[in-house]
Amino acid sequence: MCSISRGKLSTVLKSTSSCIFENLAYEEHIFRTHNVAQNGEILLMWSNRPAVVIGRHQNPWIEVNIPYANKNNIQIVRRHSGGGTVYHDLGNLNISLLTTHAQHCRPKNLKFISDALNQQFSVKIVPNKRDDMELHPGERKCSGTAARIARGQAYHHLTLLVGADLQVLSKSLKSPWRDKIESNATRSVRAPAVGFLKQDDANANVEQSKLAIVEAYRKLFEESHIKTVNVAEEVKKNAEISKIFDELKAWKWIYGKSPKFQYSRENKSIIEVKDGLVLDTNQQFSPDL
Amino acid sequence: MSFLSRFIPTVTARTAIRFASNGRLYTKKHEWIVVNQSVGTVGITDFATEQLGDVVFIELPEAGVEIEKGDSTGAVESVKAASDIYAPVSGKILEKNTKLEDEPGIINKSPLEKGWLYRLEITSNEQLNELLTEEQYNKFKSEEEAEH
């Protein structure tokens, strides 16, 4: 595993926003502006209303059941980090760890997090080689990980399913068009089994999970502060964060950023799509075309 | 003239990359650039690709885009981590290596040659003086390795 030494100072930020766009914008802003080497590491946590979040280089038409999501008010979102697609709702806890690039170590993070949760609840969470976390027995995936590295800094963020409606989750992640699209976009790796903490310990809840993780995190540093952040307000009053928020919400980012692909219609003809637009036109792609 | 020309190889852009490894310049972010007249070919080093692991996706800048030194010009994704790549110098993108879009693994196998990322028309030769020579880069690398 990577070197043990951690920094001297860290800050824990608890977001009060349940909007996925606000939280991702805030996370990206901190990543771009907070100087870890000078001002210490950060642990950011939040939960949000239902959303399906795809990785930076993915294709939402492949990964998401878009009609189902739209009908059920599940937001469709593209994040800045790599990796695959995950479903979030208020029973999920998002954890984001900001460090220098040199100190970025996902196995180390997953170890302290799973140890803390295993101690707090009667669960047995085990990180695996793909940096997922699984509930044993049954190897049910309860957490997915992704990372972003730039400018000498990095964040490792992960989901944690404390409570979940597995039917909604499974329906949202199964696109009706996934076999009709050819693309080099990164594809999600379907977990053979999915689970959540409440399955094994009915007392498990998001608040206590947060407390357990925060406590374990703070022990790693000489000095650590906790702050509650009104992220919705931060987004409103800070022009830079607003800009990132607007970018995240735009069709151009969510759909248009998909790597070029080919869609096979029912009649076997093929539509080529680049930047989300039908090739050589200004028309936004839709499988209804 | 004709006697000598038999011994002087025709310098195409590809040959320039192969023969000019001691003309290769580097950045502290593990990018390299080889310049032939005003055209620079940019890539990332084997140190970078080893750190990244298997690359599954490469996001490259489009031809015609103007970039400033230090700008983010795309990203490399490997094992769930998306890492930004930066412009070592300012210029205008001439072409991207489309083969990498179809087969990103080429960058792991041949980061210094077949895995070139893009070519650009450089705007300032002076910026090249700010980059590291191979010797300086190797020294920087061993200092970084000691940190890990």
Coordinates of C-alpha atoms in Angstrom, one line a residue, chain A residues 3 56-57 80-83 101-102 106 130-132 145-151 184-186 257 259-260 274, chain B residues 29 51-52 56-59 62 72 74-84 86 96 101-103 147-148:
Chain A
S3 CA 3.1 5.4 2.2
R56 CA -16.4 11.8 -17.5
H57 CA -15.8 9.7 -20.6
H80 CA -15.5 15.3 -13.8
S81 CA -13.9 12.1 -12.5
G82 CA -13.4 8.9 -14.4
G83 CA -15.1 5.5 -13.7
H101 CA -1.3 13.9 -6.1
A102 CA 1.5 12.2 -4.1
R106 CA -7.5 4.9 -2.8
R130 CA -11.4 -2.6 -8.4
D131 CA -11.6 -0.2 -5.5
D132 CA -15.3 -1.1 -5.0
T145 CA -15.0 4.8 -6.4
A146 CA -13.7 7.4 -8.9
A147 CA -10.8 9.8 -9.0
R148 CA -9.7 13.1 -10.6
I149 CA -6.1 14.2 -10.8
A150 CA -4.8 17.6 -12.0
R151 CA -2.4 20.3 -11.1
N184 CA -15.1 4.0 -27.4
A185 CA -16.7 5.6 -24.3
T186 CA -15.7 3.9 -21.1
K257 CA -19.4 15.5 -24.0
P259 CA -17.2 10.5 -27.1
K260 CA -18.2 10.0 -30.8
K274 CA -20.1 13.7 -32.5
Chain B
K29 CA 4.1 17.2 -15.2
Q51 CA 2.0 5.7 -12.8
L52 CA -1.3 5.7 -14.6
V56 CA -8.8 3.2 -21.1
F57 CA -9.6 6.5 -22.6
I58 CA -7.8 9.6 -24.0
E59 CA -9.4 12.9 -24.5
E62 CA -9.3 19.3 -31.6
S72 CA -5.5 21.7 -19.7
G74 CA -7.5 17.0 -22.4
A75 CA -7.3 14.0 -20.1
V76 CA -6.2 10.5 -19.8
E77 CA -8.4 8.0 -18.0
S78 CA -7.0 4.9 -16.3
V79 CA -8.6 2.7 -13.7
K80 CA -11.3 5.2 -12.8
A81 CA -8.9 8.1 -12.4
A82 CA -9.2 11.0 -15.0
S83 CA -5.9 12.8 -15.1
D84 CA -5.6 16.2 -16.9
Y86 CA -1.3 20.1 -20.0
K96 CA -4.5 14.9 -32.8
E101 CA -9.0 7.5 -29.6
D102 CA -9.6 4.0 -31.0
E103 CA -6.8 2.2 -29.2
E147 CA 8.9 10.9 -2.4
H148 CA 6.5 8.1 -3.1

